[in-house]
CSV table of C-alpha atoms in Angstrom, one decimal:
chain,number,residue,atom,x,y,z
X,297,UNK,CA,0.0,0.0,0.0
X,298,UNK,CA,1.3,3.3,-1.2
X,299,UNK,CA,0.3,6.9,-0.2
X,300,UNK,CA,1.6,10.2,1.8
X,301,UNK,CA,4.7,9.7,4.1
X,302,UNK,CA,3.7,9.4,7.7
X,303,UNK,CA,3.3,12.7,10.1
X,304,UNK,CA,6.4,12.1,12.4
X,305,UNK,CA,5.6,14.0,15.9
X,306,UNK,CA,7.3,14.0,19.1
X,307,UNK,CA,5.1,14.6,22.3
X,308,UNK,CA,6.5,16.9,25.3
X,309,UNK,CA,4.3,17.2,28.6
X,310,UNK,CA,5.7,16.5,32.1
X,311,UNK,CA,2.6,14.0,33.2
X,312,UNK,CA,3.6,10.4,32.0
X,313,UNK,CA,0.2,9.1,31.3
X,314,UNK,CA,-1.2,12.0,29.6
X,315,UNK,CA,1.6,11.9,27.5
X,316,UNK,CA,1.6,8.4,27.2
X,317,UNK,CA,-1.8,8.6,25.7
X,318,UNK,CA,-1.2,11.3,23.2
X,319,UNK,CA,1.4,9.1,21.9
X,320,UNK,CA,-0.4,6.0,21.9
X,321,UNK,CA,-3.8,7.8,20.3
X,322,UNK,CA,-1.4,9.5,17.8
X,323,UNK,CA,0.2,5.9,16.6
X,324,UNK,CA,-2.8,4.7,16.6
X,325,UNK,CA,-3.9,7.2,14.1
X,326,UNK,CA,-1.3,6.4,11.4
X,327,UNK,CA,1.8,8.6,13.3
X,328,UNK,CA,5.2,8.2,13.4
X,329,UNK,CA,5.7,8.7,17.4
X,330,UNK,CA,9.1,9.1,17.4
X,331,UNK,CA,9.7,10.1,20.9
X,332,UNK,CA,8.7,11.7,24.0
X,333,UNK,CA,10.4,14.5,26.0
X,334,UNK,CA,8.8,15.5,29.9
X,335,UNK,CA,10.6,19.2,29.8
X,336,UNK,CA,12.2,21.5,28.1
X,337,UNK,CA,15.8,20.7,27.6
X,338,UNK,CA,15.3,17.3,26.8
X,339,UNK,CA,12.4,18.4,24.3
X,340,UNK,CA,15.2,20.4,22.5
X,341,UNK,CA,18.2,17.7,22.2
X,342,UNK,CA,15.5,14.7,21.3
X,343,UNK,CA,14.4,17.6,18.6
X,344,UNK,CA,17.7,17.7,17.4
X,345,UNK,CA,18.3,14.1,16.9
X,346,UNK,CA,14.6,12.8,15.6
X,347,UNK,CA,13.8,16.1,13.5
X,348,UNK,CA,10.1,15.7,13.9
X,349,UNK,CA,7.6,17.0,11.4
X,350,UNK,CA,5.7,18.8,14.8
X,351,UNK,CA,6.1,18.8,18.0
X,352,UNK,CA,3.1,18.7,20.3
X,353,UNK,CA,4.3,20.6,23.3
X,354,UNK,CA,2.7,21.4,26.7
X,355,UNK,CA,3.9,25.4,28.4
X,356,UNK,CA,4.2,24.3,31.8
X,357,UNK,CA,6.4,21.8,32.0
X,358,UNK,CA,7.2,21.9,35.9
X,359,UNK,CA,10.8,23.9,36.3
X,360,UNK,CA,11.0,24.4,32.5
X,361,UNK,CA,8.7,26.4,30.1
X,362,UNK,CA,7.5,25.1,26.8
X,363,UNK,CA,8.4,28.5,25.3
X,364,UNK,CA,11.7,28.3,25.4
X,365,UNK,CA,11.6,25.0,23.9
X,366,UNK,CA,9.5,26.3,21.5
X,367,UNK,CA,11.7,29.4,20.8
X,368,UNK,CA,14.8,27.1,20.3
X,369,UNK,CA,13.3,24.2,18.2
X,370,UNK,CA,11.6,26.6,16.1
X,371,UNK,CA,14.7,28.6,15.2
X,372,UNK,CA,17.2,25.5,15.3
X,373,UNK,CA,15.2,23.2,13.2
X,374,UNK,CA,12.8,25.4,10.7
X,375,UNK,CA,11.2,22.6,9.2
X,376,UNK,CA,9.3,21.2,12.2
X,377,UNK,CA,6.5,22.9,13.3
X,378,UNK,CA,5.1,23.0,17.2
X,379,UNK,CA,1.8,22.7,17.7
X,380,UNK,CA,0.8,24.5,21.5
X,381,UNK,CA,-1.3,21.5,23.7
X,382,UNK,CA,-2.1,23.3,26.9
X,383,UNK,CA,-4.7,23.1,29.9
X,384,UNK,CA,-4.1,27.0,29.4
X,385,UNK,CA,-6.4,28.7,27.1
X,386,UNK,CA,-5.0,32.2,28.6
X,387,UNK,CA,-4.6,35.3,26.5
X,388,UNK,CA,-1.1,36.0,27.5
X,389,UNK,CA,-0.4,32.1,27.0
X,390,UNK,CA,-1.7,31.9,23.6
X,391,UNK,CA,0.3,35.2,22.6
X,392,UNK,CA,3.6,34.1,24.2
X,393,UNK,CA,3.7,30.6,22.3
X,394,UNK,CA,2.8,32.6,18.8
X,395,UNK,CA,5.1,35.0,19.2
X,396,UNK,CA,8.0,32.2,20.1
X,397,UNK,CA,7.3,30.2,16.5
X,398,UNK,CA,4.5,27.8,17.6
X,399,UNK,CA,2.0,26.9,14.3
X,400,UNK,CA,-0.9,26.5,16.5
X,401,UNK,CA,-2.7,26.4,19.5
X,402,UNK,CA,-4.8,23.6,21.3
X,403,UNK,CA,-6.6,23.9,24.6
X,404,UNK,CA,-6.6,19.9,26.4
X,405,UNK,CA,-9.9,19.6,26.3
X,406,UNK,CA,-10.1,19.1,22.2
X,407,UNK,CA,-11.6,15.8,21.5
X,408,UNK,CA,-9.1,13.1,19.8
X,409,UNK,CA,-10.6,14.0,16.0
X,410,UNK,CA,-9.6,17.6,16.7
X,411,UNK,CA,-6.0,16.6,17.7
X,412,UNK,CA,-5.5,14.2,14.8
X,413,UNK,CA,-6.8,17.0,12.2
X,414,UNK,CA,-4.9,19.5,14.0
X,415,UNK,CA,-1.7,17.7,14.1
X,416,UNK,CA,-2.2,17.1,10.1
X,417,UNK,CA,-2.6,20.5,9.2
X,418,UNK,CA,0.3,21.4,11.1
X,419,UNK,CA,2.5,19.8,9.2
X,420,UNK,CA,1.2,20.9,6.2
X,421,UNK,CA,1.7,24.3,7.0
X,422,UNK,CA,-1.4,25.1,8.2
X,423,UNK,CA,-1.9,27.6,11.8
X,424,UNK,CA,-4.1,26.2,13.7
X,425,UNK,CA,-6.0,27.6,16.5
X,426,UNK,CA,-8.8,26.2,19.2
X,427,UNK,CA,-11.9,27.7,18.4
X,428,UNK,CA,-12.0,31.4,20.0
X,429,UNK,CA,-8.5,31.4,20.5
X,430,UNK,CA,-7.6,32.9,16.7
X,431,UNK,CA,-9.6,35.8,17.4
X,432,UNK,CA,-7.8,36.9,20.8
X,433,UNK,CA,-4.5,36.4,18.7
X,434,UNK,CA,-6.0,38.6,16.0
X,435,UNK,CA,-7.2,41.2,18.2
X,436,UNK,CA,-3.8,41.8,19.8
X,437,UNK,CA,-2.2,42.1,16.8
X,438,UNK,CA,-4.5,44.0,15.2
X,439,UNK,CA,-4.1,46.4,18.0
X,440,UNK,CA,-0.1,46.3,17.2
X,441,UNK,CA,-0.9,46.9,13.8
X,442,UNK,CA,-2.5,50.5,14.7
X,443,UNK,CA,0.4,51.5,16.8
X,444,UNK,CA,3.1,54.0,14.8
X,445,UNK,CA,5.5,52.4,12.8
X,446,UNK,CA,8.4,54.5,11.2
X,447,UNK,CA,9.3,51.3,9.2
X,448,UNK,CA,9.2,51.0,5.7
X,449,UNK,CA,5.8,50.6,4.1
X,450,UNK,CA,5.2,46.8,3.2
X,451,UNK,CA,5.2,45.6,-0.3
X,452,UNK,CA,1.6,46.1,-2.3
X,453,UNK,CA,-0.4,43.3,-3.1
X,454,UNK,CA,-2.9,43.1,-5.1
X,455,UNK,CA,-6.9,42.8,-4.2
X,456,UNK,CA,-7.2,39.5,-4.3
X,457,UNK,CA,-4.0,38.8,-2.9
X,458,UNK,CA,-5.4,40.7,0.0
X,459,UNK,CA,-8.4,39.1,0.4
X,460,UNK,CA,-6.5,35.4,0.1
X,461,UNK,CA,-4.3,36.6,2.7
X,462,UNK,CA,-7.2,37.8,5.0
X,463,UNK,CA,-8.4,34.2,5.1
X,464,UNK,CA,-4.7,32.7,5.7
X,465,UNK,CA,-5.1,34.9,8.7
X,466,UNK,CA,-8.3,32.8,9.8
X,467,UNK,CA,-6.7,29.3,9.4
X,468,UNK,CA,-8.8,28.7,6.4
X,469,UNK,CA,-7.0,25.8,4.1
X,470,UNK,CA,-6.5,26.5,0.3
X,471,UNK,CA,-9.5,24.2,-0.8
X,472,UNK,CA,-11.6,26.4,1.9
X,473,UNK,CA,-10.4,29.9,0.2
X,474,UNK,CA,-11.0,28.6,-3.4
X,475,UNK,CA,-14.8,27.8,-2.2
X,476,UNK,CA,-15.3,31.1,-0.2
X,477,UNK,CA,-14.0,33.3,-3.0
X,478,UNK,CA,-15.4,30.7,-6.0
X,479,UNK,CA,-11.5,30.7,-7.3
X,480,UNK,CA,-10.1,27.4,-8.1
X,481,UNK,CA,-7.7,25.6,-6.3
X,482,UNK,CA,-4.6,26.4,-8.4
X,483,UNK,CA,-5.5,30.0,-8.5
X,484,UNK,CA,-5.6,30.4,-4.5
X,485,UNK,CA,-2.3,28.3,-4.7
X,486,UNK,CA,-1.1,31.0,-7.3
X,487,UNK,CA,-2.2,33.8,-5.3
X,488,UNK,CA,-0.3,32.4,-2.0
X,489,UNK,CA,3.0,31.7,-4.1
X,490,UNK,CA,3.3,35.2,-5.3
X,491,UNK,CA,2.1,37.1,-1.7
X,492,UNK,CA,5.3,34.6,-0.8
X,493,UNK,CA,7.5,36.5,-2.9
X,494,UNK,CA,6.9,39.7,-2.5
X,495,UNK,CA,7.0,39.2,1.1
X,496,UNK,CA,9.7,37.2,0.9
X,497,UNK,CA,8.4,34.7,3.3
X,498,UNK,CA,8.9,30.6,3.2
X,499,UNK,CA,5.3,29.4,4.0
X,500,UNK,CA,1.9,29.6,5.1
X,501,UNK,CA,2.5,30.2,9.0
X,502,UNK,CA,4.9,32.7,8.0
X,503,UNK,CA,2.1,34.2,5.9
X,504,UNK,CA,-0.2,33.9,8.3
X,505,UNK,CA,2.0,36.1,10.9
X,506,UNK,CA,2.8,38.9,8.7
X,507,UNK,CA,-1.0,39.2,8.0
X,508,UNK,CA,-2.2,39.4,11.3
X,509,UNK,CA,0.4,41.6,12.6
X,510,UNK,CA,0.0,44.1,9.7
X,511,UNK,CA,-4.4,43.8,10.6
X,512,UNK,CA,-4.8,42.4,7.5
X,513,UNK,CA,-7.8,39.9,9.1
X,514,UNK,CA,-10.0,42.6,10.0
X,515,UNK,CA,-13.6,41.6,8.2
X,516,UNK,CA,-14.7,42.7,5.4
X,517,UNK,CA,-18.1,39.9,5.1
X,518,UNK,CA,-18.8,37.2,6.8
């Protein structure tokens, strides 16, 4: 049987049975669970070693912070992507792990299906948020965005390059774009290749951090 390569993850949470069980449900799933880590230095050097696609990492990991970890995985190894799994579904919390290179954020209490499909998109590039948890990240950077900024101006994009990137902001997947704005898949693919360039960022998390810290998710319809 032939198909797409398996997601590798690593899990990182300092209770053994709760992390135990992510593992398990994720191999169970069709995951390559290639290790486990119960804090924050070890989360970084098993990193290093088993390159996972994403990392599924708990903040409070007793002495150490899942942060950091984040922070260090995130710049050392730019290919694997940490997806936030916290009892925490705090402002401050959620803000802290975005703004240290997590992809996504997951309160504990999603059900297993949630996880699975969360951990997917993940590692294909996807941010991915709890529900009600986008919308606090938005709002702060929205509220960012307003504050003065002697920078230089950012590169123009086109309308419809504008309003793809709106939805990148919202977590929406390509197929879900191409529906929303009746474009075809390719074209929304097109669209999100270009905004790449000009930006001169490497992918869709990337993408979908530049557009909410420049407000570019405020509503326009819904």
């Amino acid at each position: 049987m032939t198909g797409a390569p398996q997601v590798s993850v690593m899990v990182v949470d300092d209770h053994p049975m709760w992390r135990d069980g992510v593992a398990r449900d994720l191999a169970e799933h069709g995951f390559d669970v290639r290790a486990t880590a119960p804090d924050a230095p070890a989360a970084v050097r098993i990193a290093r070693t088993v390159r996972p696609d994403v990392v599924l990492m708990d903040l409070n990991l007793g002495e150490t912070s899942g942060v950091d970890a984040t922070r260090e995985i995130t710049t050392e190894l730019p290919s694997t992507k940490v997806l936030v799994l916290s009892a925490s579904g705090e402002h401050s919390d959620v803000l802290e792990a975005v703004k240290a290179g997590a992809s996504g954020y997951l309160v504990k209490s999603a059900s297993a299906t949630e996880l699975v499909d969360a951990v997917k998109r993940t590692a294909a590039g996807d941010p991915v948020f709890t529900a009600g948890l986008a919308g606090l990240v938005l709002g702060e950077y929205r509220r960012m965005a307003d504050a003065p900024d002697d920078g230089p101006a950012p590169p123009r994009l086109t309308e419809r390059e504008t309003d793809v990137l709106r939805l990148v902001a919202k977590g929406m997947t390509a197929r879900q774009i191409a529906e929303k704005l009746v474009l075809s898949h390719r074209t929304v693919e097109n669209h999100v290749q270009s905004t790449l360039r000009k930006l001169q960022l490497h992918n869709r998390v990337e993408l979908a951090r530049y557009a909410i810290e420049h407000g570019l998710d405020v509503d326009s319809e819904e």
